[in-house]
Short mmCIF file of C-alpha atoms in Angstrom, two decimals:
data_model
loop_
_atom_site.label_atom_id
_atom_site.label_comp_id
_atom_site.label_asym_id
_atom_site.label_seq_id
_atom_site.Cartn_x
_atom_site.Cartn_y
_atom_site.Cartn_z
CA UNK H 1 66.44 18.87 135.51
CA UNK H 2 67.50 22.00 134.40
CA UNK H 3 67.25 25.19 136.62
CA UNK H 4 66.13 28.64 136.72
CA UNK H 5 65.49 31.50 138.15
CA UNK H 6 64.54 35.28 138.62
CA UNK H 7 66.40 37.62 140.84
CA UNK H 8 64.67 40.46 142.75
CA UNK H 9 64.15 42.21 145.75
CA UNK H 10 61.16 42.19 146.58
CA UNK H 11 60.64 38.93 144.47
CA UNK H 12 57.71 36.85 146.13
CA UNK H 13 55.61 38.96 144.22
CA UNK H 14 56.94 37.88 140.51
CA UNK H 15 54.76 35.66 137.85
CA UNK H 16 57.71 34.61 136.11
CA UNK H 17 57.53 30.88 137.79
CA UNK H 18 54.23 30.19 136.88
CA UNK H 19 54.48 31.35 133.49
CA UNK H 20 57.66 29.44 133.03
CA UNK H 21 56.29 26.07 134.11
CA UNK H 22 53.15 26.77 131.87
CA UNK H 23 55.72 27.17 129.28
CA UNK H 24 57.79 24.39 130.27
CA UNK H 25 54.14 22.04 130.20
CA UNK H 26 53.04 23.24 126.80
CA UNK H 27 56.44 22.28 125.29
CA UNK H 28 57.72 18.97 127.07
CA UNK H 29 60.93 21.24 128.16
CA UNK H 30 62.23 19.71 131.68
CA UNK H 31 63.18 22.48 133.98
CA UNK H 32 62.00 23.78 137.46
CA UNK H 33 61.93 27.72 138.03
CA UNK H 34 61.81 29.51 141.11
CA UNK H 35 62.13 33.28 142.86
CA UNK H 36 65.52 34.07 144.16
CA UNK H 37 65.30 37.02 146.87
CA UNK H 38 69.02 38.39 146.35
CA UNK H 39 70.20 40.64 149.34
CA UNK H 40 70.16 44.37 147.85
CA UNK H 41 74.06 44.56 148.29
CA UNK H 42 74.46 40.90 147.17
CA UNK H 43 73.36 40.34 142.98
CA UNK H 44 76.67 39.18 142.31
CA UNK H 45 76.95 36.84 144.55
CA UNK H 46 73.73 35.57 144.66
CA UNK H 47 74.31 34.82 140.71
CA UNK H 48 77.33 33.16 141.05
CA UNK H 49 75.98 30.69 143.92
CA UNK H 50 73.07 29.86 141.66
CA UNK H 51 75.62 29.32 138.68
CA UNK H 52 77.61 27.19 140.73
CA UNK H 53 74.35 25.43 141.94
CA UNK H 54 74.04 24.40 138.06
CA UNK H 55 71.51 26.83 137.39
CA UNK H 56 71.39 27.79 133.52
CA UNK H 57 69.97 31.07 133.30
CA UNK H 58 67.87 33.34 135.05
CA UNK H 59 65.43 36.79 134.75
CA UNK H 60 66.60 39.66 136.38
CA UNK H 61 64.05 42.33 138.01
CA UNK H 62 63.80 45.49 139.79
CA UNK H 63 66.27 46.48 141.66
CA UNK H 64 69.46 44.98 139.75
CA UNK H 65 68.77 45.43 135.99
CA UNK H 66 71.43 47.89 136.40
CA UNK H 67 73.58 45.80 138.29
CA UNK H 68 72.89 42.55 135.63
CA UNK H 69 74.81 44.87 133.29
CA UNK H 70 78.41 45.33 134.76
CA UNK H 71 77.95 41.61 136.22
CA UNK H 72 77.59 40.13 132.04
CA UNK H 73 80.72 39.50 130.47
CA UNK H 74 78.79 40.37 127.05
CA UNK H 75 75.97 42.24 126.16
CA UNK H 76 73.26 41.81 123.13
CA UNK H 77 72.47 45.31 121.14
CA UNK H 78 69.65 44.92 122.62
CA UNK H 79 70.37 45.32 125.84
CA UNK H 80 73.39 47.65 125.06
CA UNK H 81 71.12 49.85 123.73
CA UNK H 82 68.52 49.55 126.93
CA UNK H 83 71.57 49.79 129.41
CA UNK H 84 69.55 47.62 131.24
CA UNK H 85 69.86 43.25 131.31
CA UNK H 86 66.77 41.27 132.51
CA UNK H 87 67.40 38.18 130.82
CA UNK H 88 70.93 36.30 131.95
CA UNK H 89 71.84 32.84 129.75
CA UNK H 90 74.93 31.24 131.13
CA UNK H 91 77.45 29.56 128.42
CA UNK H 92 80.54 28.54 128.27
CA UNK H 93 81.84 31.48 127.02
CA UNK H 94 80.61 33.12 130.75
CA UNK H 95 77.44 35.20 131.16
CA UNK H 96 75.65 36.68 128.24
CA UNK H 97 73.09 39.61 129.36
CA UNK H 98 70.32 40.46 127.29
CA UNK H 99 67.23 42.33 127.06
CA UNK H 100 63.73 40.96 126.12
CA UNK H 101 61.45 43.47 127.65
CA UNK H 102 61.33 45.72 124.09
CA UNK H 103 60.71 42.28 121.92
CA UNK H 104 57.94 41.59 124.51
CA UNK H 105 56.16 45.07 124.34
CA UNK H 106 56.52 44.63 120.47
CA UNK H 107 54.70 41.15 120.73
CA UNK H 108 52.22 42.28 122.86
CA UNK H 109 51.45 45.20 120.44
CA UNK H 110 51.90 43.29 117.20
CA UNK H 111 50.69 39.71 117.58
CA UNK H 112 48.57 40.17 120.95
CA UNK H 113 46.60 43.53 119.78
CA UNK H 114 46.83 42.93 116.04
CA UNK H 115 48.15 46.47 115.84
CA UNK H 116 50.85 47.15 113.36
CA UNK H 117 53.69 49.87 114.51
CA UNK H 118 55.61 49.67 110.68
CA UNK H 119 54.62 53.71 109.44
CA UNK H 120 52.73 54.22 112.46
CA UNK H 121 52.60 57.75 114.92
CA UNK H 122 53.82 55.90 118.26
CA UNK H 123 54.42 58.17 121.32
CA UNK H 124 56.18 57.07 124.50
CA UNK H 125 55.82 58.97 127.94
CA UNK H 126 58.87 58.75 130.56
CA UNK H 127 62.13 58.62 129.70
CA UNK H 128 63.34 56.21 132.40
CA UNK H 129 64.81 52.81 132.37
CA UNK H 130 61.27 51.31 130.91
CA UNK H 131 60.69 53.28 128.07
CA UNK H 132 64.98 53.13 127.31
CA UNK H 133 64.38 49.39 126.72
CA UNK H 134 61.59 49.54 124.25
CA UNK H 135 62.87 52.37 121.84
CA UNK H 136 64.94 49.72 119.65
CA UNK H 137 62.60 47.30 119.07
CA UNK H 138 59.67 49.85 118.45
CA UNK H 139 62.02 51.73 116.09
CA UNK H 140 63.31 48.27 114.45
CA UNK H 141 59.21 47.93 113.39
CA UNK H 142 59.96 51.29 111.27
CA UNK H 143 57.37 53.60 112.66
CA UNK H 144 56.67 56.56 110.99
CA UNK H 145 57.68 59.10 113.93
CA UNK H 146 58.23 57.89 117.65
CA UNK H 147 58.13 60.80 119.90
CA UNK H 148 59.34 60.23 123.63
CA UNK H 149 57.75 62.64 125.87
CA UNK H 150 58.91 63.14 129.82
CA UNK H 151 58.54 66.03 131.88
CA UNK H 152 62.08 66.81 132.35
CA UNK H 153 62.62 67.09 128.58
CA UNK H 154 66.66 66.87 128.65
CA UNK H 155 66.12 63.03 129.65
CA UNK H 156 64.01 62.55 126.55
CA UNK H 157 66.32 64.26 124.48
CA UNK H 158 69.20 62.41 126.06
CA UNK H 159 67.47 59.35 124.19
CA UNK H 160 66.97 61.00 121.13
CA UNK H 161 70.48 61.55 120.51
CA UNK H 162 71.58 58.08 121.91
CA UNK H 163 68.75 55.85 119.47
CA UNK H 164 69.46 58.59 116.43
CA UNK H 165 72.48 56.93 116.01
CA UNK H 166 70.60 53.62 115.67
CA UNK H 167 68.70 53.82 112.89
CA UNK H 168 66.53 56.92 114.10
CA UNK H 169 67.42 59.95 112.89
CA UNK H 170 64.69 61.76 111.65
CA UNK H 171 61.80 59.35 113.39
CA UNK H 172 62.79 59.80 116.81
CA UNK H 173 61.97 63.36 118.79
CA UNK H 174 61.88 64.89 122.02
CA UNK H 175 58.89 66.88 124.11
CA UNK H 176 57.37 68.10 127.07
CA UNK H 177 54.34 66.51 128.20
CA UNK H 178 52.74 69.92 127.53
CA UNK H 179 54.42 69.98 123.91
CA UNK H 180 53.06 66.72 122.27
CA UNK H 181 51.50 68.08 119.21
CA UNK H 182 49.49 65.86 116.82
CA UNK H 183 47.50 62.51 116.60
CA UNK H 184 49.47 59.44 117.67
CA UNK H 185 48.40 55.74 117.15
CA UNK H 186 50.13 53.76 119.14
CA UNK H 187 50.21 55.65 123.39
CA UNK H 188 52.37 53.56 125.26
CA UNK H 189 52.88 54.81 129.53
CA UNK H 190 56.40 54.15 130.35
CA UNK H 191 56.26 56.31 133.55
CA UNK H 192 55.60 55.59 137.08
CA UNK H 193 52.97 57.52 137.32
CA UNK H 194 50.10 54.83 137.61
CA UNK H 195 51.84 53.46 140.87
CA UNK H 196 50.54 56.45 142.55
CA UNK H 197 47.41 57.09 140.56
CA UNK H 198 48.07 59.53 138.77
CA UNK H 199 48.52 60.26 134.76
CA UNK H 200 51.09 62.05 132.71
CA UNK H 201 49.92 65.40 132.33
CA UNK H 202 49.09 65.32 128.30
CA UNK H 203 46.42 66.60 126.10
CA UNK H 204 43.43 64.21 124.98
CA UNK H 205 44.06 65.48 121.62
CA UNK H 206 47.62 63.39 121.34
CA UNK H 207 44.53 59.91 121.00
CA UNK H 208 43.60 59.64 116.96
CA UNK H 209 40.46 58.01 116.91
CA UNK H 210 40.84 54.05 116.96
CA UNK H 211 44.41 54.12 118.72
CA UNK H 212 46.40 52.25 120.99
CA UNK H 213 47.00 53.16 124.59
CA UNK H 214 49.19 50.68 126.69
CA UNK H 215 50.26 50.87 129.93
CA UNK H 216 53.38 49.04 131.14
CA UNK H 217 52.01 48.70 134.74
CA UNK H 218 48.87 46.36 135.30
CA UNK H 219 46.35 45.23 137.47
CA UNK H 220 43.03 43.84 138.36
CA UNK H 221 41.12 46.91 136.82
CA UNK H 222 42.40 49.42 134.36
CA UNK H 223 44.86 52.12 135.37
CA UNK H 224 44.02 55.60 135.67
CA UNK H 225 46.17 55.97 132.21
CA UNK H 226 43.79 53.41 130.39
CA UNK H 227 41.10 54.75 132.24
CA UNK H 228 41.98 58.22 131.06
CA UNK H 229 42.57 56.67 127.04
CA UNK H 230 39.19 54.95 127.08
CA UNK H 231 36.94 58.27 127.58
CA UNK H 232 38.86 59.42 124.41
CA UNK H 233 37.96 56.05 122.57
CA UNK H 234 41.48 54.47 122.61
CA UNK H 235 41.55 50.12 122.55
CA UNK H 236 43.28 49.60 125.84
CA UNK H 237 46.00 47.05 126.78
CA UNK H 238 47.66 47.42 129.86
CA UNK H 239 51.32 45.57 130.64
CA UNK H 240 50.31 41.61 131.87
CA UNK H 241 50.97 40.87 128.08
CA UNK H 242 54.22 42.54 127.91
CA UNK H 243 55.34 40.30 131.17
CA UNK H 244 54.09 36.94 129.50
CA UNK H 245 55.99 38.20 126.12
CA UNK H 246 58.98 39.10 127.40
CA UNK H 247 58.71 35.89 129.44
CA UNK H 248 58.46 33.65 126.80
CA UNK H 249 61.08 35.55 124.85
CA UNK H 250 63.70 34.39 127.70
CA UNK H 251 62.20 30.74 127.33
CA UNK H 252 63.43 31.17 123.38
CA UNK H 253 67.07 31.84 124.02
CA UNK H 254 66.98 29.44 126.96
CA UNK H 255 65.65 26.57 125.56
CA UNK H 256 65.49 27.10 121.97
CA UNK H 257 61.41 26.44 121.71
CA UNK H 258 59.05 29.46 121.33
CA UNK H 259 56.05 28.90 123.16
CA UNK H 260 52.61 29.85 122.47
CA UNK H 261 51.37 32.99 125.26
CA UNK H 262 47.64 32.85 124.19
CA UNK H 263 46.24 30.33 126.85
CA UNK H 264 48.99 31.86 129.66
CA UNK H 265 48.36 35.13 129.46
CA UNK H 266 44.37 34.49 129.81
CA UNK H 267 44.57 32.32 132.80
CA UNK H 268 47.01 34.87 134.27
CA UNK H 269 44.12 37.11 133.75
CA UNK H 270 41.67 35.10 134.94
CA UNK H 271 43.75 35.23 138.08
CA UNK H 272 44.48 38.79 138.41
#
């Protein structure tokens, strides 16, 4: 039986083993997946015992995305371009670090919400490691202007520069939260803020009628974010999607068998 894992600390938290054995069930694929608590000064290690234990691949979470980088002998664009691996296969050729949270927000957005991003207004708050991993895949779906907005503006136009070389010059722009002008379609909260309760401080004007709001945190009720987007008539997603897609992205380049997220994500729901 093949293994894997995910790597965190804390871990006992994560939903990545029960979505993997859902996945695993749906499509006949013999493997068993568990949480790996790696010691905070210990990620390299703790990969290379589990490699040596056989394992085959494993999910990386907070706090060593960082770490998953300088540990992978080779990097996807992907996850060059997030500077941040969650995903590790292990080949022959040594250990290949990618990034699937982007193609799962994407997923989420596209195929979950039936919300198209191609020519679309998107705007992303936070500049941090979260929103760095999406900007790729959003701008690979051609929007019409992405605009990441953070309150210390020199970290959103840090981005800016780095993705304009990527196939985003002239889509991609910087702001203040207090600076967002115009309607956006697609909202997506990349910040910490809804850990503590609290949400970015932008204008209700930046919600066109009919939009998008998603939050990359989640929960058992709505965050204050989604909360905030639904008195200005946004559809609301928050991130449990997001985890399942990126999820069963990893599965993919595991395995080589996409699995269906549909029935996963609603029991995970159900469950929430």
């Amino acid at each position: 039986m093949d293994r894997y894992c995910v790597f965190g600390n804390p871990i006992a938290h994560s939903k990545s083993p029960e979505i993997h054995a859902a996945f695993a069930a749906q499509t006949g694929q013999d493997l068993q997946y568990e949480r790996r608590l790696a010691p905070l000064d210990g990620f390299a290690d703790a990969v290379r015992a589990f490699m040596a234990e056989g394992g085959k691949g494993a999910n990386v979470t907070v706090p060593f995305k960082l770490e998953a980088v300088k540990l992978a002998q080779a990097l996807t664009i992907r996850a060059r371009a997030a500077g941040a691996v969650n995903t590790l296969v292990f080949s022959d050729e040594g250990i290949i670090g990618d990034n699937t949270d982007g193609a799962g927000l994407v997923a989420d957005i596209v195929r979950n919400a039936g919300v198209t991003i191609t020519g679309k207004r998107v705007l992303l708050l936070g500049a941090g490691g979260a929103v760095r991993g999406v900007v790729l895949p959003l701008l690979e779906h051609r929007p019409a202007r992405l605009v990441i907005a953070n309150r210390t503006v020199a970290k959103a136009e840090e981005l800016v520069q780095q993705f304009a070389a990527l196939g985003g010059e002239g889509v991609v722009a910087a702001s203040g939260f207090g600076e967002i002008e115009g309607e956006y379609d697609i909202i997506i909260n990349g910040t910490a803020a809804s850990l503590s309760a609290e949400v970015p401080p932008v204008s209700p004007s930046v919600f066109a009628s009919g939009c998008l709001a998603l939050d990359m945190m989640y929960g058992a009720s709505p965050t204050v974010f989604l909360q905030f987007a639904a008195g200005h008539g946004a559809q609301l997603r928050d991130g449990l999607g997001m985890l399942v897609e990126q999820a069963a992205e990893a599965f993919q380049l595991w395995r080589g068998v996409q699995p269906a997220t549909g029935e996963v994500l609603n029991n995970l729901r159900a469950k929430l």
